[in-house]
mmCIF file of C-alpha atoms and ligand atoms in Angstrom:
data_model
loop_
_atom_site.group_PDB
_atom_site.id
_atom_site.type_symbol
_atom_site.label_atom_id
_atom_site.label_comp_id
_atom_site.label_asym_id
_atom_site.label_seq_id
_atom_site.Cartn_x
_atom_site.Cartn_y
_atom_site.Cartn_z
ATOM 1 C CA MET A 140 176.253 89.430 265.687
ATOM 2 C CA ASP A 141 177.789 90.243 262.302
ATOM 3 C CA LYS A 142 180.767 92.137 263.775
ATOM 4 C CA LYS A 143 183.666 90.622 265.673
ATOM 5 C CA VAL A 144 185.772 92.471 268.226
ATOM 6 C CA THR A 145 188.735 90.923 270.033
ATOM 7 C CA VAL A 146 189.831 92.275 273.384
ATOM 8 C CA ILE A 147 193.419 91.356 274.263
ATOM 9 C CA GLY A 148 193.904 91.180 278.025
ATOM 10 C CA ALA A 149 191.017 89.831 280.092
ATOM 11 C CA GLY A 150 191.895 91.834 283.206
ATOM 12 C CA ASN A 151 189.945 94.726 284.671
ATOM 13 C CA VAL A 152 189.825 96.951 281.590
ATOM 14 C CA GLY A 153 189.512 94.084 279.102
ATOM 15 C CA ALA A 154 186.735 92.186 280.860
ATOM 16 C CA THR A 155 184.745 95.362 281.537
ATOM 17 C CA THR A 156 185.107 96.350 277.883
ATOM 18 C CA ALA A 157 183.873 92.904 276.818
ATOM 19 C CA GLN A 158 180.891 93.192 279.158
ATOM 20 C CA ARG A 159 179.862 96.608 277.796
ATOM 21 C CA LEU A 160 180.315 95.580 274.144
ATOM 22 C CA ALA A 161 178.121 92.525 274.684
ATOM 23 C CA GLU A 162 175.448 94.278 276.741
ATOM 24 C CA LYS A 163 175.112 96.938 274.032
ATOM 25 C CA GLU A 164 174.854 94.114 271.444
ATOM 26 C CA LEU A 165 177.503 95.783 269.310
ATOM 27 C CA CYS A 166 179.373 92.636 268.280
ATOM 28 C CA ASP A 167 180.537 89.155 269.199
ATOM 29 C CA VAL A 168 183.496 89.351 271.549
ATOM 30 C CA VAL A 169 186.655 87.263 271.830
ATOM 31 C CA LEU A 170 188.652 87.727 275.030
ATOM 32 C CA ILE A 171 192.309 86.688 274.927
ATOM 33 C CA ASP A 172 194.762 86.499 277.813
ATOM 34 C CA ILE A 173 197.978 84.618 278.545
ATOM 35 C CA VAL A 174 196.714 83.266 281.883
ATOM 36 C CA GLU A 175 195.238 79.826 281.331
ATOM 37 C CA GLY A 176 191.502 79.595 281.951
ATOM 38 C CA PHE A 177 191.193 83.302 282.795
ATOM 39 C CA PRO A 178 189.625 84.592 279.531
ATOM 40 C CA GLN A 179 187.574 81.401 279.177
ATOM 41 C CA GLY A 180 186.158 81.803 282.681
ATOM 42 C CA LYS A 181 185.301 85.477 282.214
ATOM 43 C CA ALA A 182 183.684 84.855 278.812
ATOM 44 C CA LEU A 183 181.601 82.008 280.258
ATOM 45 C CA ASP A 184 180.525 84.082 283.252
ATOM 46 C CA LEU A 185 179.452 86.924 280.921
ATOM 47 C CA THR A 186 177.629 84.398 278.696
ATOM 48 C CA GLU A 187 175.684 83.149 281.709
ATOM 49 C CA ALA A 188 174.615 86.726 282.496
ATOM 50 C CA ALA A 189 173.251 87.185 278.947
ATOM 51 C CA PRO A 190 169.751 85.734 279.564
ATOM 52 C CA ILE A 191 169.260 88.221 282.409
ATOM 53 C CA GLU A 192 170.903 91.152 280.608
ATOM 54 C CA LYS A 193 168.922 90.250 277.479
ATOM 55 C CA HIS A 194 171.578 90.179 274.773
ATOM 56 C CA ASP A 195 172.592 87.674 272.125
ATOM 57 C CA ALA A 196 176.216 88.652 271.677
ATOM 58 C CA HIS A 197 178.490 85.605 271.729
ATOM 59 C CA LEU A 198 181.473 85.747 274.037
ATOM 60 C CA THR A 199 184.416 83.363 273.868
ATOM 61 C CA GLY A 200 187.697 83.244 275.733
ATOM 62 C CA SER A 201 191.025 81.846 274.567
ATOM 63 C CA ASN A 202 194.740 81.734 275.295
ATOM 64 C CA ARG A 203 195.482 81.511 271.577
ATOM 65 C CA TYR A 204 195.731 84.516 269.276
ATOM 66 C CA GLU A 205 194.230 82.410 266.440
ATOM 67 C CA ALA A 206 190.833 82.976 268.058
ATOM 68 C CA SER A 207 191.085 86.639 267.050
ATOM 69 C CA ALA A 208 191.259 85.886 263.298
ATOM 70 C CA GLY A 209 189.006 88.019 261.113
ATOM 71 C CA SER A 210 188.247 90.661 263.754
ATOM 72 C CA ASP A 211 186.856 94.026 262.697
ATOM 73 C CA ILE A 212 188.428 95.753 265.685
ATOM 74 C CA ILE A 213 191.114 94.662 268.151
ATOM 75 C CA ILE A 214 191.307 96.419 271.495
ATOM 76 C CA ILE A 215 194.655 96.068 273.271
ATOM 77 C CA THR A 216 194.450 96.156 277.069
ATOM 78 C CA ALA A 217 197.250 93.657 277.724
ATOM 79 C CA GLY A 218 199.971 94.767 280.099
ATOM 80 C CA ILE A 219 200.513 95.742 283.668
ATOM 81 C CA PRO A 220 198.533 98.542 285.328
ATOM 82 C CA ARG A 221 200.158 101.039 287.673
ATOM 83 C CA LYS A 222 200.263 100.843 291.428
ATOM 84 C CA PRO A 223 200.412 103.758 293.899
ATOM 85 C CA GLY A 224 203.505 105.903 293.356
ATOM 86 C CA MET A 225 203.950 104.799 289.730
ATOM 87 C CA SER A 226 203.402 107.054 286.720
ATOM 88 C CA ARG A 227 202.032 105.665 283.461
ATOM 89 C CA ASP A 228 205.526 106.142 282.032
ATOM 90 C CA ASP A 229 206.978 103.669 284.548
ATOM 91 C CA LEU A 230 205.149 100.903 282.663
ATOM 92 C CA ILE A 231 206.943 101.527 279.385
ATOM 93 C CA SER A 232 209.482 98.730 279.090
ATOM 94 C CA THR A 233 207.196 95.931 280.289
ATOM 95 C CA ASN A 234 204.188 97.037 278.284
ATOM 96 C CA ALA A 235 206.147 97.851 275.104
ATOM 97 C CA GLY A 236 207.355 94.226 274.980
ATOM 98 C CA ILE A 237 203.859 92.873 275.575
ATOM 99 C CA VAL A 238 202.152 95.191 273.061
ATOM 100 C CA LYS A 239 204.757 94.512 270.350
ATOM 101 C CA ASN A 240 204.418 90.762 270.723
ATOM 102 C CA VAL A 241 200.618 90.878 270.735
ATOM 103 C CA ILE A 242 200.365 93.210 267.723
ATOM 104 C CA GLN A 243 202.791 91.155 265.632
ATOM 105 C CA GLN A 244 200.530 88.143 266.073
ATOM 106 C CA VAL A 245 197.057 89.653 265.833
ATOM 107 C CA SER A 246 197.763 92.022 262.920
ATOM 108 C CA LYS A 247 198.592 89.042 260.674
ATOM 109 C CA LEU A 248 195.390 87.235 261.646
ATOM 110 C CA SER A 249 193.157 90.294 261.118
ATOM 111 C CA PRO A 250 194.949 92.300 258.420
ATOM 112 C CA LYS A 251 191.969 94.592 257.811
ATOM 113 C CA SER A 252 191.230 95.325 261.460
ATOM 114 C CA ILE A 253 191.312 98.623 263.294
ATOM 115 C CA LEU A 254 193.545 98.677 266.385
ATOM 116 C CA ILE A 255 192.429 100.559 269.491
ATOM 117 C CA ILE A 256 195.234 100.801 272.030
ATOM 118 C CA VAL A 257 194.427 101.147 275.738
ATOM 119 C CA SER A 258 197.642 99.873 277.369
ATOM 120 C CA ASN A 259 199.805 102.559 278.970
ATOM 121 C CA PRO A 260 201.813 104.681 278.501
ATOM 122 C CA LEU A 261 199.183 105.191 275.858
ATOM 123 C CA ASP A 262 200.742 107.445 273.227
ATOM 124 C CA ALA A 263 204.011 105.495 273.255
ATOM 125 C CA MET A 264 202.140 102.174 272.981
ATOM 126 C CA CYS A 265 200.362 103.518 269.875
ATOM 127 C CA HIS A 266 203.782 103.955 268.280
ATOM 128 C CA VAL A 267 204.695 100.374 269.150
ATOM 129 C CA ALA A 268 201.428 99.149 267.595
ATOM 130 C CA TYR A 269 201.840 101.314 264.480
ATOM 131 C CA GLU A 270 205.359 99.994 263.867
ATOM 132 C CA ALA A 271 204.623 96.369 264.703
ATOM 133 C CA SER A 272 201.449 96.157 262.604
ATOM 134 C CA GLY A 273 202.536 98.146 259.556
ATOM 135 C CA PHE A 274 198.884 99.244 259.314
ATOM 136 C CA PRO A 275 197.980 102.596 257.758
ATOM 137 C CA LYS A 276 197.653 105.437 260.252
ATOM 138 C CA ASN A 277 193.852 105.597 260.013
ATOM 139 C CA ARG A 278 193.652 102.076 261.493
ATOM 140 C CA VAL A 279 195.785 102.618 264.608
ATOM 141 C CA LEU A 280 194.420 104.843 267.370
ATOM 142 C CA GLY A 281 194.611 105.235 271.096
ATOM 143 C CA MET A 282 191.995 105.599 273.815
ATOM 144 C CA ALA A 283 192.754 108.449 276.161
ATOM 145 C CA GLY A 284 191.090 111.704 275.175
ATOM 146 C CA VAL A 285 187.599 110.237 275.527
ATOM 147 C CA LEU A 286 188.476 109.064 279.047
ATOM 148 C CA ASP A 287 190.170 112.318 280.068
ATOM 149 C CA SER A 288 187.247 114.319 278.634
ATOM 150 C CA ALA A 289 184.735 112.120 280.468
ATOM 151 C CA ARG A 290 186.582 112.778 283.724
ATOM 152 C CA PHE A 291 186.528 116.519 283.046
ATOM 153 C CA ARG A 292 182.787 116.293 282.199
ATOM 154 C CA ALA A 293 182.037 114.393 285.402
ATOM 155 C CA PHE A 294 183.839 117.049 287.471
ATOM 156 C CA ILE A 295 182.060 119.893 285.620
ATOM 157 C CA ALA A 296 178.667 118.241 286.257
ATOM 158 C CA MET A 297 179.491 117.756 289.967
ATOM 159 C CA GLU A 298 180.658 121.358 290.295
ATOM 160 C CA LEU A 299 177.574 122.899 288.666
ATOM 161 C CA ASN A 300 175.076 120.269 289.843
ATOM 162 C CA VAL A 301 173.844 119.604 286.308
ATOM 163 C CA SER A 302 173.260 116.485 284.236
ATOM 164 C CA VAL A 303 176.408 114.918 282.815
ATOM 165 C CA GLU A 304 174.437 114.679 279.581
ATOM 166 C CA ASN A 305 174.524 118.472 279.279
ATOM 167 C CA THR A 306 178.293 118.545 279.483
ATOM 168 C CA HIS A 307 180.811 118.466 276.690
ATOM 169 C CA ALA A 308 184.566 118.709 277.109
ATOM 170 C CA PHE A 309 187.732 118.454 275.091
ATOM 171 C CA VAL A 310 191.020 117.229 276.485
ATOM 172 C CA LEU A 311 193.866 117.062 273.983
ATOM 173 C CA GLY A 312 197.531 116.094 274.165
ATOM 174 C CA GLY A 313 199.280 113.084 275.637
ATOM 175 C CA HIS A 314 197.626 110.843 278.230
ATOM 176 C CA GLY A 315 199.714 112.052 281.150
ATOM 177 C CA ASP A 316 200.343 114.986 283.437
ATOM 178 C CA THR A 317 200.843 117.294 280.440
ATOM 179 C CA MET A 318 197.388 116.639 278.943
ATOM 180 C CA VAL A 319 195.618 119.782 277.718
ATOM 181 C CA PRO A 320 192.020 120.304 278.897
ATOM 182 C CA LEU A 321 190.450 123.107 276.834
ATOM 183 C CA PRO A 322 187.904 125.121 278.884
ATOM 184 C CA ARG A 323 186.995 127.328 275.887
ATOM 185 C CA TYR A 324 185.715 124.242 274.066
ATOM 186 C CA SER A 325 184.112 122.694 277.163
ATOM 187 C CA THR A 326 180.441 123.509 277.552
ATOM 188 C CA VAL A 327 177.274 122.938 279.550
ATOM 189 C CA ALA A 328 174.210 122.963 277.277
ATOM 190 C CA GLY A 329 176.329 124.784 274.712
ATOM 191 C CA ILE A 330 177.550 127.480 277.156
ATOM 192 C CA PRO A 331 181.359 127.555 277.516
ATOM 193 C CA ILE A 332 182.360 126.819 281.118
ATOM 194 C CA THR A 333 184.464 129.990 281.024
ATOM 195 C CA GLU A 334 181.122 131.836 281.333
ATOM 196 C CA LEU A 335 179.849 129.656 284.177
ATOM 197 C CA LEU A 336 182.819 129.171 286.479
ATOM 198 C CA SER A 337 185.622 131.314 287.859
ATOM 199 C CA LYS A 338 189.143 130.789 286.578
ATOM 200 C CA GLU A 339 190.125 129.381 289.971
ATOM 201 C CA ARG A 340 187.391 126.738 289.911
ATOM 202 C CA ILE A 341 188.190 125.821 286.294
ATOM 203 C CA ASP A 342 191.878 125.473 287.197
ATOM 204 C CA ALA A 343 190.945 123.194 290.098
ATOM 205 C CA LEU A 344 188.834 120.973 287.812
ATOM 206 C CA ILE A 345 191.641 120.874 285.243
ATOM 207 C CA ASP A 346 194.113 119.841 287.921
ATOM 208 C CA ARG A 347 191.800 117.074 289.125
ATOM 209 C CA THR A 348 191.327 115.888 285.518
ATOM 210 C CA ARG A 349 195.095 115.776 284.924
ATOM 211 C CA LYS A 350 195.524 113.710 288.074
ATOM 212 C CA GLY A 351 192.313 111.710 287.531
ATOM 213 C CA GLY A 352 194.037 108.394 286.914
ATOM 214 C CA ALA A 353 196.368 108.820 289.908
ATOM 215 C CA GLU A 354 193.394 109.694 292.159
ATOM 216 C CA ILE A 355 191.806 106.328 291.345
ATOM 217 C CA VAL A 356 195.102 104.426 291.749
ATOM 218 C CA GLY A 357 195.532 106.082 295.159
ATOM 219 C CA LEU A 358 192.095 104.894 296.242
ATOM 220 C CA ILE A 359 192.050 101.371 294.741
ATOM 221 C CA LYS A 360 195.763 100.770 295.521
ATOM 222 C CA THR A 361 195.970 97.323 293.871
ATOM 223 C CA GLY A 362 195.457 98.580 290.312
ATOM 224 C CA SER A 363 194.203 101.419 288.158
ATOM 225 C CA ALA A 364 190.883 102.681 286.791
ATOM 226 C CA PHE A 365 188.869 100.391 284.562
ATOM 227 C CA TYR A 366 185.160 101.310 284.416
ATOM 228 C CA ALA A 367 185.652 104.666 282.712
ATOM 229 C CA PRO A 368 188.528 103.451 280.495
ATOM 230 C CA ALA A 369 186.317 100.587 279.294
ATOM 231 C CA SER A 370 183.411 102.964 278.626
ATOM 232 C CA ALA A 371 185.712 105.181 276.562
ATOM 233 C CA ALA A 372 187.029 102.272 274.476
ATOM 234 C CA VAL A 373 183.453 101.115 273.859
ATOM 235 C CA GLU A 374 182.294 104.570 272.715
ATOM 236 C CA MET A 375 185.111 104.603 270.147
ATOM 237 C CA THR A 376 184.311 101.043 269.051
ATOM 238 C CA GLU A 377 180.618 101.848 268.636
ATOM 239 C CA SER A 378 181.357 104.889 266.479
ATOM 240 C CA ILE A 379 183.500 102.725 264.173
ATOM 241 C CA LEU A 380 181.198 99.678 264.013
ATOM 242 C CA LYS A 381 178.095 101.772 263.348
ATOM 243 C CA ASP A 382 179.972 104.247 261.126
ATOM 244 C CA LYS A 383 178.567 107.013 263.305
ATOM 245 C CA LYS A 384 181.330 109.483 262.455
ATOM 246 C CA LYS A 385 181.478 110.894 265.978
ATOM 247 C CA ILE A 386 184.108 113.541 266.658
ATOM 248 C CA LEU A 387 186.088 112.235 269.625
ATOM 249 C CA PRO A 388 189.493 113.100 271.061
ATOM 250 C CA CYS A 389 191.763 110.122 270.358
ATOM 251 C CA ALA A 390 195.479 109.493 270.049
ATOM 252 C CA ALA A 391 196.220 109.775 266.319
ATOM 253 C CA TYR A 392 199.384 109.800 264.232
ATOM 254 C CA LEU A 393 200.079 113.393 263.244
ATOM 255 C CA GLU A 394 201.971 114.412 260.149
ATOM 256 C CA GLY A 395 202.009 118.188 260.365
ATOM 257 C CA GLU A 396 198.571 118.726 261.919
ATOM 258 C CA TYR A 397 198.775 121.147 264.843
ATOM 259 C CA GLY A 398 202.413 121.708 263.797
ATOM 260 C CA ILE A 399 203.332 118.261 265.157
ATOM 261 C CA ASN A 400 205.121 115.613 263.126
ATOM 262 C CA ASP A 401 205.490 111.821 263.346
ATOM 263 C CA LEU A 402 203.888 111.557 266.746
ATOM 264 C CA PHE A 403 200.798 109.953 268.266
ATOM 265 C CA ILE A 404 198.978 112.465 270.426
ATOM 266 C CA GLY A 405 195.383 113.203 271.437
ATOM 267 C CA VAL A 406 193.463 115.378 268.953
ATOM 268 C CA PRO A 407 189.818 115.491 267.817
ATOM 269 C CA VAL A 408 189.169 112.939 265.081
ATOM 270 C CA LYS A 409 186.163 111.716 263.136
ATOM 271 C CA LEU A 410 185.621 108.005 263.827
ATOM 272 C CA GLY A 411 183.783 105.921 261.245
ATOM 273 C CA LYS A 412 183.988 102.554 259.521
ATOM 274 C CA ASN A 413 187.474 103.367 258.181
ATOM 275 C CA GLY A 414 188.791 104.245 261.615
ATOM 276 C CA ILE A 415 190.168 107.781 261.726
ATOM 277 C CA GLU A 416 188.427 109.444 258.773
ATOM 278 C CA GLU A 417 189.569 112.980 259.497
ATOM 279 C CA ILE A 418 191.741 114.856 261.952
ATOM 280 C CA ILE A 419 189.828 117.936 263.010
ATOM 281 C CA GLN A 420 192.008 121.007 263.430
ATOM 282 C CA ILE A 421 190.515 123.502 265.871
ATOM 283 C CA SER A 422 192.031 126.932 266.371
ATOM 284 C CA LEU A 423 194.094 127.276 269.531
ATOM 285 C CA THR A 424 195.307 130.325 271.417
ATOM 286 C CA ASP A 425 199.045 130.823 271.844
ATOM 287 C CA ASP A 426 198.829 129.444 275.405
ATOM 288 C CA GLU A 427 196.899 126.370 274.262
ATOM 289 C CA LYS A 428 199.378 125.783 271.408
ATOM 290 C CA GLU A 429 202.259 126.024 273.856
ATOM 291 C CA ALA A 430 200.607 123.530 276.226
ATOM 292 C CA LEU A 431 199.993 121.084 273.355
ATOM 293 C CA GLN A 432 203.609 121.421 272.209
ATOM 294 C CA LYS A 433 204.829 120.754 275.761
ATOM 295 C CA SER A 434 202.680 117.644 275.852
ATOM 296 C CA ALA A 435 204.008 116.559 272.438
ATOM 297 C CA ASP A 436 207.572 117.028 273.719
ATOM 298 C CA ALA A 437 206.818 114.726 276.662
ATOM 299 C CA VAL A 438 205.427 112.053 274.309
ATOM 300 C CA ALA A 439 208.437 112.449 271.978
ATOM 301 C CA GLU A 440 210.787 111.852 274.927
ATOM 302 C CA LEU A 441 208.996 108.596 275.750
ATOM 303 C CA LYS A 442 208.932 107.561 272.105
ATOM 304 C CA ALA A 443 212.711 108.062 271.969
ATOM 305 C CA LEU A 444 213.079 105.472 274.749
ATOM 306 C CA LEU A 445 211.449 102.887 272.468
ATOM 307 C CA ASN A 446 214.162 103.074 269.792
ATOM 308 C CA LEU A 447 211.537 103.356 267.089
ATOM 309 C CA ASN A 448 211.708 105.572 264.007
HETATM 310 N N1 APR B 109 198.734 88.634 275.922
HETATM 311 C C1 APR B 109 197.501 88.693 276.451
HETATM 312 N N2 APR B 109 197.240 89.162 277.684
HETATM 313 C C2 APR B 109 198.272 89.568 278.418
HETATM 314 C C3 APR B 109 199.602 89.558 277.944
HETATM 315 C C4 APR B 109 199.819 89.072 276.631
HETATM 316 N N3 APR B 109 201.029 88.995 276.093
HETATM 317 N N4 APR B 109 200.400 90.047 278.932
HETATM 318 C C5 APR B 109 199.607 90.378 279.971
HETATM 319 N N5 APR B 109 198.317 90.094 279.675
HETATM 320 C C6 APR B 109 197.132 90.236 280.495
HETATM 321 C C7 APR B 109 197.341 89.877 281.959
HETATM 322 O O1 APR B 109 197.359 88.472 282.159
HETATM 323 C C8 APR B 109 196.132 90.556 282.617
HETATM 324 O O2 APR B 109 195.032 89.665 282.740
HETATM 325 O O3 APR B 109 196.709 91.593 280.534
HETATM 326 C C9 APR B 109 195.784 91.684 281.638
HETATM 327 C C10 APR B 109 195.874 93.065 282.259
HETATM 328 O O4 APR B 109 194.858 93.148 283.188
HETATM 329 P P1 APR B 109 195.005 93.925 284.599
HETATM 330 O O5 APR B 109 196.262 93.509 285.254
HETATM 331 O O6 APR B 109 193.703 93.782 285.324
HETATM 332 O O7 APR B 109 195.217 95.461 284.146
HETATM 333 P P2 APR B 109 194.096 96.498 283.677
HETATM 334 O O8 APR B 109 193.658 97.303 284.839
HETATM 335 O O9 APR B 109 193.081 95.809 282.842
HETATM 336 O O10 APR B 109 194.985 97.484 282.777
HETATM 337 C C11 APR B 109 195.523 97.051 281.539
HETATM 338 O O11 APR B 109 195.252 99.187 280.482
HETATM 339 O O12 APR B 109 194.575 101.215 281.394
HETATM 340 C C12 APR B 109 195.660 100.436 280.994
HETATM 341 O O13 APR B 109 197.472 101.195 282.443
HETATM 342 C C13 APR B 109 196.592 100.124 282.159
HETATM 343 O O14 APR B 109 198.375 99.268 280.828
HETATM 344 C C14 APR B 109 197.296 98.912 281.670
HETATM 345 C C15 APR B 109 196.217 98.201 280.826
#
């Protein structure tokens, strides 16, 4: 393949991301993890599946960051996932140290790369990556809105017994309990869900979306979600590698957009070969603006814990 993507962290999210990237033949994939043999074993296992899955993407695993050199995109999934009873925010000190260390190393080896952050707490980890890399803001983004919107879409499709392909949804804000699902911009075959469902049902779906990650943690118990997070990271990667210019909700660094300053938070962006090519500003009602501001305040509180600028 003529594109190279490195996935840091060969755990549940990282390995699933590598599998999907390879099976879609989007790029060659390098998997990196600190556990000896772990990324090598997963890359080899995926390579041995290639003849059956019919793809020619090359997968390699390494414990050395040098293997990531010259990557077009680097996806950061390194860190610890949450366990039952933990919020994403409980991961902050451990994951901030891991993400900082990883970014300092990989950004030097791939100075032109685009960084997609998946490690939680997501919006705060984007700040760590932005600071540690020194990259321009269009090349640092976080995966959360695509995942949260996919969860909302899945619940809408279940509720109305329609194809998921007919659904569209927007979830903005931070990747946490304060996220902001927007029913007015969420549609089935172009029809806003506000015309298809009662307010009570919409509120129930919004609540389930907000708690979507915790619902999975509660069921799996030993870790957190990884299939849908990997799918979301791959959709973002595909839009960048193919310069598709999809509009997707991603964590982006805001400088005045939506009245928010110096903060990573989920907003609709256009994703193309330059990373974030545009931040799309949609009009919000006063209630929606207030909810987004509340979410931004929660992210700002976490950011303050990091002692960053
Ligand atoms: N460099 C590379 N890999 C690392 C490092 C590091 N410095 N530190 C930890 N890792 C690896 C671990 O060895 C482990 O294999 O990161 C991997 C994380 O995998 P899992 O424990 O399976 O966690 P996962 O479910 O993949 O979640 C990873 O993504 O969705 C978020 O909240 C989640 O922050 C968590 C991250």
